[in-house]
Tab-separated table of C-alpha atoms in Angstrom:
chain	number	residue	atom	x	y	z
Q	1	MET	CA	-6.437	71.346	5.365
Q	2	THR	CA	-4.475	74.554	5.451
Q	3	ALA	CA	-5.799	77.525	3.472
Q	4	ALA	CA	-2.461	77.172	1.638
Q	5	SER	CA	-2.776	72.908	0.872
Q	6	THR	CA	-6.506	74.468	0.240
Q	7	LEU	CA	-5.716	76.263	-2.911
Q	8	GLN	CA	-2.796	74.598	-4.081
Q	9	ARG	CA	-3.046	74.226	-7.749
Q	10	SER	CA	-4.118	70.702	-9.137
Q	11	PRO	CA	-2.202	69.458	-11.611
Q	12	THR	CA	-1.791	69.960	-15.185
Q	13	GLU	CA	0.199	67.397	-16.813
Q	14	LYS	CA	-1.659	64.032	-17.993
Q	15	PRO	CA	-1.329	61.967	-15.371
Q	16	ALA	CA	1.247	58.393	-14.976
Q	17	PHE	CA	-2.828	56.523	-14.530
Q	18	THR	CA	-4.955	55.320	-16.454
Q	19	LEU	CA	-8.499	55.201	-15.592
Q	20	GLY	CA	-8.372	51.142	-15.825
Q	21	GLN	CA	-5.765	51.787	-13.135
Q	22	ILE	CA	-8.654	53.613	-11.298
Q	23	LYS	CA	-10.789	51.469	-11.260
Q	24	LYS	CA	-8.888	48.032	-10.517
Q	25	ALA	CA	-7.923	50.392	-6.750
Q	26	ILE	CA	-12.284	50.506	-6.409
Q	27	PRO	CA	-13.401	46.948	-4.792
Q	28	PRO	CA	-15.177	45.673	-7.378
Q	29	HIS	CA	-18.773	45.413	-5.572
Q	30	CYS	CA	-18.905	49.244	-4.913
Q	31	PHE	CA	-19.805	49.322	-9.009
Q	32	GLU	CA	-22.997	46.628	-7.650
Q	33	ARG	CA	-26.396	48.227	-7.841
Q	34	SER	CA	-29.096	47.249	-5.162
Q	35	ILE	CA	-32.642	47.975	-6.323
Q	36	LEU	CA	-33.009	46.951	-2.356
Q	37	HIS	CA	-30.926	49.033	-1.349
Q	38	SER	CA	-31.495	52.042	-3.474
Q	39	PHE	CA	-35.053	51.917	-2.833
Q	40	SER	CA	-34.343	51.898	0.697
Q	41	TYR	CA	-32.780	55.669	1.191
Q	42	LEU	CA	-35.733	56.720	-1.527
Q	43	VAL	CA	-38.183	55.090	1.144
Q	44	HIS	CA	-36.651	57.306	4.145
Q	45	ASP	CA	-36.154	60.310	2.301
Q	46	LEU	CA	-39.591	60.303	1.421
Q	47	LEU	CA	-41.802	59.139	4.831
Q	48	PHE	CA	-39.321	61.884	6.208
Q	49	ALA	CA	-40.860	64.388	3.687
Q	50	ALA	CA	-44.234	63.067	4.673
Q	51	LEU	CA	-43.444	63.650	8.212
Q	52	PHE	CA	-42.570	67.633	7.437
Q	53	LEU	CA	-45.549	67.817	5.457
Q	54	TYR	CA	-47.587	66.345	8.040
Q	55	PHE	CA	-46.240	68.303	11.365
Q	56	ALA	CA	-46.911	71.608	9.090
Q	57	VAL	CA	-50.867	71.486	7.280
Q	58	SER	CA	-52.090	69.246	10.853
Q	59	VAL	CA	-49.813	71.076	13.947
Q	60	MET	CA	-48.517	74.150	12.637
Q	61	PRO	CA	-51.937	75.575	12.473
Q	62	LYS	CA	-52.970	74.454	16.209
Q	63	LEU	CA	-49.353	76.363	17.590
Q	64	PRO	CA	-49.783	80.172	18.880
Q	65	SER	CA	-49.154	82.621	15.995
Q	66	GLY	CA	-45.604	83.887	17.525
Q	67	LEU	CA	-44.643	79.848	17.393
Q	68	ALA	CA	-46.430	79.335	14.013
Q	69	LEU	CA	-43.919	82.199	11.789
Q	70	ALA	CA	-40.667	80.727	13.454
Q	71	ALA	CA	-41.752	76.960	12.914
Q	72	TRP	CA	-42.350	77.967	9.152
Q	73	PRO	CA	-38.586	78.668	8.602
Q	74	LEU	CA	-37.558	75.685	10.273
Q	75	TYR	CA	-40.181	73.623	7.567
Q	76	TRP	CA	-39.370	75.097	4.871
Q	77	VAL	CA	-35.268	74.699	5.871
Q	78	LEU	CA	-35.633	70.644	7.208
Q	79	GLN	CA	-38.104	69.603	3.695
Q	80	GLY	CA	-35.678	71.963	1.400
Q	81	CYS	CA	-32.841	69.584	2.666
Q	82	ILE	CA	-34.424	66.408	2.447
Q	83	LEU	CA	-35.895	66.909	-1.332
Q	84	SER	CA	-32.808	68.189	-1.962
Q	85	GLY	CA	-32.048	64.326	-1.427
Q	86	VAL	CA	-34.322	63.329	-3.111
Q	87	TRP	CA	-33.582	65.206	-6.373
Q	88	VAL	CA	-30.004	63.344	-5.135
Q	89	ILE	CA	-31.347	60.130	-5.986
Q	90	ALA	CA	-33.371	60.614	-9.309
Q	91	HIS	CA	-30.173	62.317	-10.474
Q	92	GLU	CA	-28.923	58.712	-9.515
Q	93	CYS	CA	-31.528	57.635	-11.141
Q	94	GLY	CA	-30.104	59.650	-14.440
Q	95	HIS	CA	-26.981	58.072	-14.256
Q	96	HIS	CA	-27.992	54.353	-14.244
Q	97	ALA	CA	-26.539	54.063	-10.562
Q	98	PHE	CA	-30.083	53.170	-9.305
Q	99	SER	CA	-30.239	49.918	-10.530
Q	100	ASP	CA	-29.911	47.462	-12.960
Q	101	TYR	CA	-32.359	48.795	-15.142
Q	102	SER	CA	-32.227	51.311	-16.662
Q	103	ILE	CA	-36.271	51.331	-17.627
Q	104	LEU	CA	-36.773	51.415	-14.369
Q	105	ASP	CA	-34.245	53.715	-13.465
Q	106	ASP	CA	-36.225	56.291	-15.880
Q	107	VAL	CA	-39.041	55.599	-14.275
Q	108	VAL	CA	-38.454	56.724	-10.899
Q	109	GLY	CA	-36.054	59.418	-11.915
Q	110	LEU	CA	-39.385	60.804	-14.506
Q	111	VAL	CA	-42.152	60.897	-11.012
Q	112	LEU	CA	-39.414	62.066	-8.989
Q	113	HIS	CA	-37.897	64.934	-11.651
Q	114	SER	CA	-40.987	66.397	-12.475
Q	115	ALA	CA	-41.981	66.081	-9.062
Q	116	LEU	CA	-39.360	69.053	-8.474
Q	117	LEU	CA	-40.141	70.651	-11.557
Q	118	VAL	CA	-37.028	69.246	-13.160
Q	119	PRO	CA	-37.435	67.802	-17.003
Q	120	TYR	CA	-36.082	64.862	-15.968
Q	121	PHE	CA	-34.624	63.227	-19.976
Q	122	SER	CA	-33.749	67.297	-20.444
Q	123	TRP	CA	-31.537	67.449	-17.594
Q	124	LYS	CA	-30.748	63.517	-18.222
Q	125	TYR	CA	-28.512	64.508	-21.132
Q	126	SER	CA	-27.606	67.937	-20.739
Q	127	HIS	CA	-25.900	66.296	-17.293
Q	128	ARG	CA	-24.297	63.194	-19.790
Q	129	ARG	CA	-22.303	65.769	-21.985
Q	130	HIS	CA	-21.293	67.594	-18.939
Q	131	HIS	CA	-19.794	64.140	-16.904
Q	132	SER	CA	-18.425	63.981	-21.026
Q	133	ASN	CA	-16.973	67.108	-21.256
Q	134	THR	CA	-15.871	68.396	-17.996
Q	135	GLY	CA	-13.438	70.593	-17.790
Q	136	SER	CA	-13.304	72.032	-21.201
Q	137	ILE	CA	-14.159	75.484	-21.862
Q	138	GLU	CA	-15.541	75.013	-25.312
Q	139	ARG	CA	-17.610	71.980	-25.369
Q	140	ASP	CA	-19.211	71.786	-21.113
Q	141	GLU	CA	-22.459	72.067	-20.276
Q	142	VAL	CA	-22.641	73.890	-16.815
Q	143	PHE	CA	-21.063	76.948	-15.101
Q	144	VAL	CA	-18.745	76.947	-18.153
Q	145	PRO	CA	-15.845	80.150	-17.405
Q	146	LYS	CA	-15.729	82.627	-19.802
Q	147	PRO	CA	-12.154	84.729	-20.024
Q	148	MET	CA	-11.833	87.921	-19.694
Q	149	SER	CA	-12.470	88.830	-23.389
Q	150	ALA	CA	-16.627	87.436	-23.378
Q	151	LEU	CA	-17.564	88.799	-19.965
Q	152	SER	CA	-20.537	91.308	-20.257
Q	153	TRP	CA	-19.214	95.116	-19.737
Q	154	PHE	CA	-20.729	95.558	-16.065
Q	155	THR	CA	-19.049	92.454	-14.548
Q	156	LYS	CA	-15.988	94.327	-13.783
Q	157	TYR	CA	-18.676	96.980	-11.582
Q	158	LEU	CA	-20.195	93.603	-9.901
Q	159	ASN	CA	-16.679	93.267	-8.738
Q	160	ASN	CA	-16.699	94.246	-4.688
Q	161	PRO	CA	-18.989	93.061	-1.773
Q	162	PRO	CA	-21.993	94.836	-2.800
Q	163	GLY	CA	-22.330	93.081	-6.243
Q	164	ARG	CA	-21.347	89.717	-4.918
Q	165	VAL	CA	-24.326	89.840	-3.402
Q	166	LEU	CA	-26.188	90.695	-5.964
Q	167	THR	CA	-25.425	87.930	-7.743
Q	168	LEU	CA	-25.052	85.490	-5.170
Q	169	ALA	CA	-29.031	86.441	-4.724
Q	170	ILE	CA	-29.739	86.187	-7.709
Q	171	THR	CA	-27.908	82.869	-8.621
Q	172	LEU	CA	-29.926	81.120	-5.766
Q	173	SER	CA	-33.207	81.799	-6.380
Q	174	LEU	CA	-33.088	82.256	-10.230
Q	175	GLY	CA	-29.864	80.077	-11.478
Q	176	TRP	CA	-32.137	76.640	-11.768
Q	177	PRO	CA	-35.188	78.011	-13.612
Q	178	LEU	CA	-32.803	80.484	-15.702
Q	179	TYR	CA	-30.475	77.415	-16.651
Q	180	LEU	CA	-33.103	75.332	-17.051
Q	181	ALA	CA	-34.826	78.003	-19.408
Q	182	PHE	CA	-32.265	79.464	-21.536
Q	183	ASN	CA	-29.399	77.640	-20.591
Q	184	VAL	CA	-27.720	80.604	-18.625
Q	185	SER	CA	-24.281	79.442	-17.649
Q	186	GLY	CA	-23.986	76.483	-19.810
Q	187	ARG	CA	-22.415	76.052	-23.168
Q	188	ALA	CA	-22.934	79.053	-26.038
Q	189	TYR	CA	-24.750	77.246	-28.176
Q	190	ARG	CA	-27.683	79.305	-30.359
Q	191	PHE	CA	-30.388	80.294	-27.822
Q	192	ALA	CA	-30.714	76.950	-25.538
Q	193	CYS	CA	-34.101	75.956	-23.737
Q	194	HIS	CA	-34.447	72.051	-21.491
Q	195	PHE	CA	-38.108	72.417	-22.408
Q	196	ASP	CA	-37.569	72.457	-26.164
Q	197	PRO	CA	-37.241	69.042	-27.642
Q	198	TYR	CA	-36.071	70.375	-31.184
Q	199	GLY	CA	-33.002	73.188	-29.025
Q	200	PRO	CA	-29.793	72.392	-30.154
Q	201	ILE	CA	-28.865	70.805	-26.731
Q	202	TYR	CA	-30.503	67.574	-28.231
Q	203	SER	CA	-30.016	65.069	-30.900
Q	204	ASP	CA	-33.041	63.580	-33.022
Q	205	ARG	CA	-32.883	60.454	-31.311
Q	206	GLU	CA	-33.217	62.262	-28.108
Q	207	ARG	CA	-36.247	64.827	-29.089
Q	208	ALA	CA	-39.059	61.799	-27.975
Q	209	GLN	CA	-38.089	61.408	-24.155
Q	210	ILE	CA	-37.975	65.463	-24.279
Q	211	PHE	CA	-41.947	65.165	-25.023
Q	212	ILE	CA	-41.849	62.650	-22.707
Q	213	SER	CA	-39.767	65.708	-20.064
Q	214	ASP	CA	-42.272	68.360	-20.712
Q	215	ALA	CA	-45.410	66.261	-20.815
Q	216	GLY	CA	-44.215	64.999	-16.720
Q	217	ILE	CA	-43.984	69.121	-16.217
Q	218	MET	CA	-47.017	69.655	-17.214
Q	219	ALA	CA	-48.271	67.096	-15.064
Q	220	THR	CA	-46.992	68.576	-11.985
Q	221	SER	CA	-48.186	71.701	-12.960
Q	222	TYR	CA	-51.637	70.738	-13.378
Q	223	VAL	CA	-51.629	68.679	-9.552
Q	224	LEU	CA	-50.184	72.184	-8.382
Q	225	TYR	CA	-53.266	73.792	-9.622
Q	226	ARG	CA	-55.444	71.841	-8.426
Q	227	VAL	CA	-54.146	71.775	-4.937
Q	228	SER	CA	-53.999	75.688	-5.231
Q	229	ALA	CA	-57.427	75.479	-6.412
Q	230	SER	CA	-58.762	73.728	-3.323
Q	231	TYR	CA	-56.296	75.247	-0.983
Q	232	GLY	CA	-55.259	78.436	-1.540
Q	233	PHE	CA	-52.567	80.017	-3.679
Q	234	TRP	CA	-50.195	81.071	-0.358
Q	235	TRP	CA	-50.634	77.945	1.020
Q	236	LEU	CA	-49.336	76.060	-1.971
Q	237	VAL	CA	-46.483	78.481	-1.852
Q	238	ARG	CA	-45.773	77.579	2.091
Q	239	VAL	CA	-46.120	74.296	1.830
Q	240	TYR	CA	-44.193	73.567	-1.280
Q	241	GLY	CA	-43.456	76.845	-3.088
Q	242	VAL	CA	-39.961	77.635	-0.567
Q	243	PRO	CA	-38.715	74.310	-0.122
Q	244	LEU	CA	-38.742	73.658	-3.264
Q	245	LEU	CA	-37.144	77.095	-3.862
Q	246	ILE	CA	-34.664	75.869	-0.725
Q	247	VAL	CA	-33.617	72.939	-3.527
Q	248	ASN	CA	-32.780	74.531	-6.160
Q	249	ALA	CA	-30.955	77.226	-3.970
Q	250	TRP	CA	-29.124	73.252	-2.797
Q	251	LEU	CA	-28.607	72.553	-6.135
Q	252	VAL	CA	-27.259	76.058	-7.344
Q	253	ILE	CA	-24.775	75.804	-5.177
Q	254	ILE	CA	-24.101	72.364	-4.454
Q	255	THR	CA	-22.996	72.193	-8.573
Q	256	TYR	CA	-21.176	75.766	-8.224
Q	257	LEU	CA	-19.175	74.647	-5.628
Q	258	GLN	CA	-17.913	71.726	-6.982
Q	259	HIS	CA	-16.622	73.661	-9.975
Q	260	THR	CA	-15.940	76.219	-9.467
Q	261	HIS	CA	-12.051	76.670	-6.555
Q	262	PRO	CA	-8.936	78.346	-7.328
Q	263	SER	CA	-6.930	75.101	-8.150
Q	264	LEU	CA	-9.294	73.633	-10.271
Q	265	PRO	CA	-7.803	73.935	-14.358
Q	266	HIS	CA	-10.189	74.226	-17.720
Q	267	TYR	CA	-8.462	73.412	-20.995
Q	268	ASP	CA	-9.004	74.295	-24.441
Q	269	SER	CA	-8.801	72.331	-27.123
Q	270	SER	CA	-5.571	72.330	-27.207
Q	271	GLU	CA	-5.296	70.285	-24.357
Q	272	TRP	CA	-8.806	68.515	-23.149
Q	273	ASP	CA	-8.462	65.161	-22.560
Q	274	TRP	CA	-11.415	63.278	-21.037
Q	275	LEU	CA	-9.900	61.967	-17.554
Q	276	ARG	CA	-7.880	65.626	-17.104
Q	277	GLY	CA	-11.108	67.132	-17.560
Q	278	ALA	CA	-13.129	64.712	-15.117
Q	279	LEU	CA	-10.340	65.292	-12.015
Q	280	ALA	CA	-11.457	69.602	-12.786
Q	281	THR	CA	-13.689	69.248	-9.842
Q	282	VAL	CA	-13.715	69.205	-5.854
Q	283	ASP	CA	-14.720	67.352	-2.761
Q	284	ARG	CA	-16.234	69.570	-0.612
Q	285	ASP	CA	-17.395	69.432	2.913
Q	286	TYR	CA	-21.395	69.836	4.349
Q	287	GLY	CA	-21.037	68.172	7.426
Q	288	VAL	CA	-24.247	66.749	8.262
Q	289	LEU	CA	-25.634	67.707	5.252
Q	290	ASN	CA	-23.585	65.461	3.474
Q	291	LYS	CA	-25.399	62.399	4.583
Q	292	VAL	CA	-29.161	64.037	3.744
Q	293	PHE	CA	-27.542	65.065	0.642
Q	294	HIS	CA	-26.259	61.070	0.007
Q	295	ASN	CA	-22.605	61.988	-0.194
Q	296	ILE	CA	-23.019	64.216	-3.756
Q	297	THR	CA	-21.261	66.762	-1.564
Q	298	ASP	CA	-17.567	65.081	-0.712
Q	299	THR	CA	-17.336	62.075	-3.638
Q	300	HIS	CA	-18.486	64.785	-6.545
Q	301	VAL	CA	-14.562	63.132	-7.717
Q	302	ALA	CA	-15.202	59.859	-7.462
Q	303	HIS	CA	-18.419	60.781	-9.852
Q	304	HIS	CA	-16.851	62.104	-12.710
Q	305	LEU	CA	-14.682	59.163	-13.415
Q	306	PHE	CA	-17.137	57.024	-12.803
Q	307	SER	CA	-20.348	57.919	-12.537
Q	308	THR	CA	-22.329	54.328	-12.565
Q	309	ILE	CA	-21.425	54.072	-8.489
Q	310	PRO	CA	-24.269	54.496	-6.378
Q	311	HIS	CA	-23.941	57.012	-3.623
Q	312	TYR	CA	-23.874	54.144	-0.792
Q	313	HIS	CA	-20.424	53.342	-2.135
Q	314	ALA	CA	-19.201	56.457	-3.090
Q	315	MET	CA	-17.592	56.903	-0.184
Q	316	GLU	CA	-15.315	54.183	0.035
Q	317	ALA	CA	-14.909	54.277	-3.005
Q	318	THR	CA	-13.161	57.576	-3.274
Q	319	LYS	CA	-10.874	56.150	0.125
Q	320	ALA	CA	-9.523	54.045	-2.898
Q	321	ILE	CA	-8.690	56.111	-5.440
Q	322	LYS	CA	-6.727	58.902	-3.412
Q	323	PRO	CA	-3.835	57.232	-2.696
Q	324	LEU	CA	-3.080	56.883	-6.585
Q	325	LEU	CA	-4.415	60.192	-7.536
Q	326	GLY	CA	-2.060	61.729	-5.631
Q	327	LYS	CA	-2.200	65.893	-6.005
Q	328	TYR	CA	-4.807	64.985	-8.405
Q	329	TYR	CA	-7.464	64.607	-5.881
Q	330	GLN	CA	-8.618	67.537	-5.086
Q	331	SER	CA	-11.388	68.477	-1.869
Q	332	ASP	CA	-12.037	71.309	-0.130
Q	333	ALA	CA	-13.537	71.705	3.771
Q	334	THR	CA	-13.580	75.636	3.466
Q	335	PRO	CA	-17.211	76.184	5.637
Q	336	LEU	CA	-19.843	76.685	2.696
Q	337	LEU	CA	-20.224	80.484	3.565
Q	338	LYS	CA	-16.670	81.133	3.522
Q	339	ALA	CA	-16.193	79.109	0.566
Q	340	MET	CA	-19.073	80.754	-1.767
Q	341	TRP	CA	-17.572	83.720	-1.086
Q	342	ARG	CA	-14.023	83.749	-1.704
Q	343	GLU	CA	-15.536	81.679	-5.238
Q	344	ALA	CA	-17.416	84.494	-5.831
Q	345	ARG	CA	-14.464	87.274	-5.018
Q	346	GLU	CA	-11.541	84.993	-6.727
Q	347	CYS	CA	-13.626	83.559	-9.796
Q	348	MET	CA	-14.110	85.919	-12.224
Q	349	TYR	CA	-13.257	84.393	-15.288
Q	350	VAL	CA	-10.245	82.001	-16.613
Q	351	GLU	CA	-7.067	82.911	-18.829
Q	352	PRO	CA	-3.607	81.230	-19.169
Q	353	ASP	CA	-0.742	82.264	-17.117
Q	354	GLU	CA	1.778	84.724	-19.059
Q	355	ASP	CA	4.634	82.196	-18.166
Q	356	SER	CA	3.608	79.399	-19.055
Q	357	LYS	CA	3.739	76.905	-22.111
Q	358	GLN	CA	0.631	75.161	-21.509
Q	359	LYS	CA	-1.433	78.412	-23.324
Q	360	GLY	CA	-4.697	75.710	-23.192
Q	361	VAL	CA	-4.814	75.078	-19.650
Q	362	LEU	CA	-6.808	78.414	-18.262
Q	363	TRP	CA	-6.782	79.386	-14.365
Q	364	TYR	CA	-9.784	81.842	-12.499
Q	365	ARG	CA	-8.716	85.743	-11.636
Q	366	ASN	CA	-10.095	88.431	-10.896
Q	367	GLU	CA	-8.041	91.387	-11.727
Q	368	PHE	CA	-9.300	93.894	-13.986
């Protein structure tokens, strides 16, 4: 894939195809969910997580000090990546893509996400609204870009290499907890918090489940407190805390790069519709990590069109829809670090083209 094709803008006209036609292009079995198949991936990930944990607590203490110092970063990276795969499986539960039974999906998702300090139902409902409003400058829920007039006064001072390094460092380390606690980078509500059952993100019929999410976080927090009391705070940080930071960083990177790209449009209410919004996302290539992350990285376009397709059918579904989508299908194989740097540089805010008749179509810019 050439740089020119990578940066070619996605079409913004209403497509000639319909969602029904896209669905017909996908083999029917791609929509089938299997409990055994889904659990096989979960068991696979948990076995590797247990193996890495055993290595950290039973093998590494016996290593020479120099070798142990080198082994800890290896453990953090491996455990962070495999637990990111667990996070993705919980994400599938939130989309009812794990099994045919919504209660089972919610129980599995609640347990897995709570173990990773994610409020499952709180995230599930805000994420559902993201899927319902993708690409809408007014109603989307995650990584919503701002017009130039709404930028903070200091933004232009960050439009340089040191500023981009600082911005990326803060985003990767604090972006996920700030989003959960204060809805940073999300929709412009009044004060909104994913832990608040009475916040503006949720409807009245959803509030009871937000309490359940909070209870899951409290239960995990209590377990972590007991572990810390038994083994020590810094032991917990090494074994659990650092891998969790890596999970959070991967989550932010993946989501950011799926929805931030020079070729992607955003729409205001005069132009937005669900199909064009769902197509305003991009598949990325993470190499071997595509499989570790259960292809959430390189099948995201199909996921936004049909979020109940389980990940083990998503590659086949993506191949089936690409010919029909044509130029509406966006993918980018730019190496990860290069892509992060380019998007941080090029995608500062959104504005419509001055000479365009589509004033409700906004594109990323970086000029101040």
